[in-house]
CSV table of C-alpha atoms in Angstrom, one decimal:
chain,number,residue,atom,x,y,z
A,163,MET,CA,0.0,0.0,0.0
A,164,ASN,CA,2.7,2.4,0.9
A,165,THR,CA,4.6,1.7,-2.3
A,166,MET,CA,1.5,2.4,-4.4
A,167,SER,CA,0.8,5.6,-2.5
A,168,GLU,CA,4.4,6.8,-3.0
A,169,SER,CA,4.2,5.9,-6.7
A,170,ARG,CA,1.1,8.1,-7.1
A,171,ASP,CA,2.7,10.9,-5.1
A,172,ASN,CA,5.8,10.8,-7.4
A,173,THR,CA,3.5,10.8,-10.5
A,174,VAL,CA,1.7,13.9,-9.2
A,175,VAL,CA,5.0,15.6,-8.5
A,176,ALA,CA,6.4,14.8,-11.9
A,177,GLU,CA,3.2,16.1,-13.6
A,178,THR,CA,3.4,19.3,-11.6
A,179,LYS,CA,7.0,19.9,-12.5
A,180,THR,CA,6.3,19.5,-16.2
A,181,ARG,CA,3.3,21.8,-16.4
A,182,GLN,CA,3.8,24.7,-18.7
A,183,VAL,CA,3.6,28.0,-16.9
A,184,LEU,CA,3.9,31.6,-18.1
A,185,VAL,CA,7.4,32.8,-17.5
A,186,TRP,CA,8.2,35.5,-20.1
A,187,ASP,CA,5.8,38.4,-20.3
A,188,VAL,CA,5.0,39.9,-23.7
A,189,PRO,CA,7.2,43.0,-23.3
A,190,VAL,CA,10.2,40.8,-22.8
A,191,ARG,CA,9.4,38.7,-25.8
A,192,VAL,CA,8.7,41.7,-28.1
A,193,PHE,CA,11.9,43.3,-26.9
A,194,HIS,CA,13.9,40.1,-27.6
A,195,TRP,CA,12.6,39.7,-31.2
A,196,LEU,CA,12.8,43.4,-32.0
A,197,MET,CA,16.4,43.3,-30.9
A,198,VAL,CA,17.1,40.3,-33.1
A,199,LEU,CA,15.5,42.0,-36.1
A,200,SER,CA,17.2,45.4,-35.4
A,201,PHE,CA,20.7,44.0,-34.8
A,202,ALA,CA,20.5,41.7,-37.9
A,203,GLY,CA,19.3,44.6,-40.1
A,204,ALA,CA,21.8,47.1,-38.8
A,205,TYR,CA,24.7,44.7,-39.2
A,206,LEU,CA,23.8,43.7,-42.7
A,207,THR,CA,23.4,47.4,-43.8
A,208,ALA,CA,26.5,48.7,-42.1
A,209,GLU,CA,28.7,48.9,-45.2
A,210,SER,CA,26.0,50.3,-47.6
A,211,GLU,CA,25.6,54.0,-48.2
A,212,ARG,CA,22.3,53.3,-49.9
A,213,TRP,CA,20.9,51.8,-46.7
A,214,ARG,CA,22.5,54.2,-44.3
A,215,LEU,CA,19.2,55.6,-43.1
A,216,LEU,CA,17.9,52.2,-42.3
A,217,HIS,CA,21.2,51.3,-40.5
A,218,VAL,CA,20.9,54.5,-38.4
A,219,THR,CA,17.2,54.0,-37.7
A,220,LEU,CA,17.8,50.4,-36.5
A,221,GLY,CA,20.7,51.5,-34.3
A,222,TYR,CA,18.6,54.2,-32.6
A,223,THR,CA,15.8,51.5,-32.2
A,224,MET,CA,18.3,49.3,-30.4
A,225,ALA,CA,19.3,52.1,-28.1
A,226,GLY,CA,15.6,52.8,-27.2
A,227,LEU,CA,15.0,49.1,-26.7
A,228,VAL,CA,17.9,48.9,-24.3
A,229,ALA,CA,16.6,51.8,-22.3
A,230,PHE,CA,13.2,50.1,-22.0
A,231,ARG,CA,14.8,46.8,-21.0
A,232,ILE,CA,16.8,48.4,-18.2
A,233,LEU,CA,13.6,50.1,-16.9
A,234,TRP,CA,11.7,46.8,-17.2
A,235,GLY,CA,14.5,45.0,-15.5
A,236,LEU,CA,13.8,47.1,-12.5
A,237,VAL,CA,10.0,47.3,-12.4
A,238,GLY,CA,8.9,44.5,-14.6
A,239,THR,CA,7.5,41.0,-13.9
A,240,ARG,CA,9.3,38.4,-11.7
A,241,TYR,CA,11.6,36.9,-14.3
A,242,ALA,CA,12.2,40.1,-16.2
A,243,ARG,CA,13.9,41.7,-13.2
A,244,PHE,CA,17.6,41.7,-13.0
A,245,SER,CA,17.4,40.8,-9.4
A,246,SER,CA,15.9,37.4,-10.3
A,247,PHE,CA,18.7,36.2,-12.6
A,248,VAL,CA,21.9,38.3,-12.2
A,249,ARG,CA,24.2,36.3,-9.9
A,250,GLY,CA,27.8,36.3,-8.9
A,251,PRO,CA,30.8,34.4,-10.4
A,252,GLN,CA,30.3,31.5,-8.0
A,253,ALA,CA,26.7,30.9,-9.2
A,254,VAL,CA,27.9,31.1,-12.8
A,255,MET,CA,30.7,28.5,-12.3
A,256,HIS,CA,28.3,26.2,-10.4
A,257,TYR,CA,25.9,26.3,-13.3
A,258,LEU,CA,28.6,25.7,-15.9
A,259,ARG,CA,29.9,22.7,-13.8
A,260,SER,CA,26.3,21.3,-13.7
A,261,LEU,CA,26.2,21.5,-17.5
A,262,LEU,CA,29.5,19.7,-17.9
A,263,SER,CA,28.3,17.0,-15.5
A,264,GLY,CA,25.3,16.3,-17.7
A,265,ARG,CA,22.9,17.2,-14.9
A,266,PRO,CA,22.2,20.9,-15.5
A,267,GLU,CA,20.5,22.8,-12.6
A,268,HIS,CA,17.1,24.0,-13.7
A,269,HIS,CA,16.2,27.7,-13.6
A,270,THR,CA,12.6,28.8,-14.4
A,271,GLY,CA,13.9,32.2,-15.7
A,272,HIS,CA,17.4,33.0,-17.1
A,273,ASN,CA,20.2,30.9,-15.8
A,274,PRO,CA,23.3,32.6,-14.3
A,275,ALA,CA,25.4,32.0,-17.5
A,276,GLY,CA,22.7,33.4,-19.7
A,277,ALA,CA,22.5,36.4,-17.4
A,278,LEU,CA,26.1,37.3,-18.3
A,279,ALA,CA,25.3,37.2,-22.0
A,280,ILE,CA,22.3,39.5,-21.5
A,281,LEU,CA,24.2,42.0,-19.5
A,282,ALA,CA,27.1,42.0,-22.1
A,283,LEU,CA,24.6,42.4,-25.0
A,284,LEU,CA,22.9,45.3,-23.3
A,285,GLY,CA,26.2,47.0,-22.5
A,286,LEU,CA,27.5,46.4,-26.0
A,287,THR,CA,24.3,47.7,-27.6
A,288,ALA,CA,24.7,51.0,-25.7
A,289,ALA,CA,28.4,51.2,-26.7
A,290,VAL,CA,27.5,50.5,-30.4
A,291,ALA,CA,24.7,53.1,-30.3
A,292,VAL,CA,26.8,55.9,-28.7
A,293,THR,CA,29.8,55.4,-31.0
A,294,GLY,CA,27.5,55.0,-34.0
A,295,TRP,CA,25.7,58.3,-33.2
A,296,ALA,CA,29.0,60.1,-32.7
A,297,ASN,CA,30.3,58.7,-35.9
A,298,TYR,CA,27.1,59.6,-37.8
A,299,ASN,CA,27.4,63.2,-36.6
A,300,GLU,CA,31.1,63.3,-37.5
A,301,LEU,CA,32.3,63.8,-33.9
A,302,GLY,CA,35.4,61.6,-34.4
A,303,GLY,CA,37.8,60.4,-37.0
A,304,ASP,CA,38.4,57.1,-38.5
A,305,TRP,CA,39.4,55.7,-35.1
A,306,LEU,CA,35.8,56.2,-33.9
A,307,GLU,CA,34.4,54.3,-36.8
A,308,GLU,CA,36.9,51.4,-36.1
A,309,VAL,CA,35.8,51.4,-32.5
A,310,HIS,CA,32.2,51.3,-33.6
A,311,GLU,CA,32.8,48.4,-35.9
A,312,ALA,CA,34.8,46.6,-33.2
A,313,PHE,CA,32.0,46.8,-30.7
A,314,ALA,CA,29.6,45.5,-33.4
A,315,ASN,CA,31.8,42.6,-34.2
A,316,ILE,CA,32.2,41.7,-30.5
A,317,MET,CA,28.5,41.9,-30.1
A,318,LEU,CA,28.0,39.5,-33.1
A,319,ALA,CA,30.5,37.0,-31.5
A,320,ILE,CA,28.5,37.1,-28.2
A,321,VAL,CA,25.3,36.6,-30.1
A,322,GLY,CA,26.8,33.6,-31.8
A,323,VAL,CA,27.8,32.2,-28.4
A,324,HIS,CA,24.4,33.0,-27.0
A,325,VAL,CA,22.6,31.1,-29.8
A,326,ALA,CA,24.9,28.1,-29.4
A,327,ALA,CA,24.3,28.1,-25.7
A,328,VAL,CA,20.5,28.3,-26.2
A,329,ILE,CA,20.7,25.2,-28.5
A,330,LEU,CA,22.9,23.3,-26.1
A,331,SER,CA,20.7,24.2,-23.1
A,332,SER,CA,17.6,23.3,-24.9
A,333,TRP,CA,19.0,19.8,-25.6
A,334,LEU,CA,20.4,19.3,-22.1
A,335,HIS,CA,17.3,20.6,-20.3
A,336,GLY,CA,14.9,18.9,-22.7
A,337,GLU,CA,13.0,22.1,-23.3
A,338,ASN,CA,12.6,24.4,-26.3
A,339,LEU,CA,14.0,27.7,-25.2
A,340,VAL,CA,13.3,29.4,-28.5
A,341,ARG,CA,9.7,28.4,-28.4
A,342,ALA,CA,9.5,29.6,-24.8
A,343,MET,CA,10.6,33.1,-26.0
A,344,ILE,CA,7.7,32.9,-28.5
A,345,ASN,CA,4.8,31.7,-26.3
A,346,GLY,CA,6.3,32.7,-23.0
A,347,ARG,CA,5.9,29.3,-21.4
A,348,LYS,CA,8.3,26.9,-19.7
A,349,PRO,CA,8.0,23.8,-17.5
A,350,GLY,CA,7.5,24.7,-13.9
A,351,ARG,CA,5.2,24.5,-10.8
A,352,PRO,CA,2.0,26.6,-11.0
A,353,GLU,CA,3.2,29.0,-8.3
A,354,GLU,CA,6.3,29.7,-10.3
A,355,GLY,CA,4.4,31.3,-13.2
A,356,ILE,CA,3.7,35.0,-13.5
A,357,ARG,CA,0.1,36.3,-13.3
A,358,SER,CA,0.0,38.8,-16.1
A,359,ALA,CA,1.5,38.9,-19.6
A,360,TRP,CA,1.3,42.7,-19.6
A,361,ARG,CA,0.2,42.9,-23.3
A,362,THR,CA,-0.7,46.6,-23.0
A,363,VAL,CA,2.9,47.6,-22.2
A,364,ALA,CA,4.2,45.4,-25.1
A,365,ALA,CA,1.6,47.1,-27.4
A,366,LEU,CA,2.8,50.5,-26.4
A,367,MET,CA,6.4,49.6,-26.9
A,368,LEU,CA,5.7,48.2,-30.3
A,369,ALA,CA,3.6,51.2,-31.2
A,370,ALA,CA,6.5,53.5,-30.2
A,371,VAL,CA,9.0,51.6,-32.3
A,372,LEU,CA,6.7,51.5,-35.4
A,373,GLY,CA,5.9,55.2,-34.9
A,374,PHE,CA,9.6,56.0,-34.8
A,375,TRP,CA,10.2,54.0,-38.0
A,376,TRP,CA,7.3,55.8,-39.6
A,377,LEU,CA,8.8,59.2,-38.7
A,378,GLN,CA,12.2,58.2,-40.0
A,379,TRP,CA,10.5,57.0,-43.2
A,380,GLN,CA,8.6,60.3,-43.6
A,381,GLY,CA,11.9,62.2,-43.2
A,382,ALA,CA,13.8,60.0,-45.6
A,383,PRO,CA,15.0,61.4,-49.0
A,384,SER,CA,12.7,60.6,-51.9
A,385,GLY,CA,14.2,59.5,-55.1
A,386,ASP,CA,17.0,57.2,-56.0
A,387,VAL,CA,20.4,57.1,-54.4
A,388,GLY,CA,23.2,56.5,-56.8
A,389,ASP,CA,26.9,57.3,-57.0
A,390,GLY,CA,26.7,58.8,-53.6
A,391,VAL,CA,24.1,61.5,-54.6
A,392,THR,CA,20.7,61.7,-53.0
A,393,VAL,CA,17.8,63.4,-54.6
A,394,THR,CA,15.6,64.9,-52.0
A,395,SER,CA,11.9,65.8,-52.5
A,396,LYS,CA,12.7,69.5,-52.1
A,397,ALA,CA,15.4,69.4,-54.8
A,398,ALA,CA,13.0,67.4,-57.1
A,399,HIS,CA,10.4,70.1,-56.5
A,400,HIS,CA,12.7,72.9,-57.5
A,401,GLY,CA,13.7,70.9,-60.6
A,402,HIS,CA,10.0,70.8,-61.7
A,403,ASP,CA,9.7,74.6,-61.0
A,404,ASP,CA,12.6,75.3,-63.3
A,405,ASP,CA,10.9,73.4,-66.1
């Protein structure tokens, strides 16, 4: 009898642990994928004069997103807060040792090693944005452009390590971390889930980004860009007047 009772209790515990609970609120998820889109677009357009406005726009977008993430990391939901996942070197080493042992410790939110990548990416994004802004406004020479490119390349390297770590962690933990950043759900106990997805905040953030893009588009030169010459709408208008 006791054996059967213990078996049922273990089954209940296992089912409870594997229940999908809401971990990532919508603002965190929208921030994450906007950052992915903005960084990829900015990096791919870095060497093109034709796409310079898009490059600058995406860079400013990343700066704004980082500002939001810092604020949300202070006042956001449980697992969005820095206090829930930023740990010291000892916690990071303990987690890495658990990975090497094949028995990784489970964290409902970000693990300590992932926290380092997040902090590094936030800091590098700020550095890339500041040096990019200064370079765009011709506040420095060639050295500043090289510093800007160096920060961007370091950021790309960390992104690569982060993606590899996500794939490895998904395999070792037996959970799809990419899907979790889409639907916001991970395995956990009911009491570990957050109560609200905060969709309104995410909608406002998305509206702010789209509004900024629209303003940038409205202020963009009209006409073709070729051989380094941009034909603005004003110049085109004067050209018609002369005819």
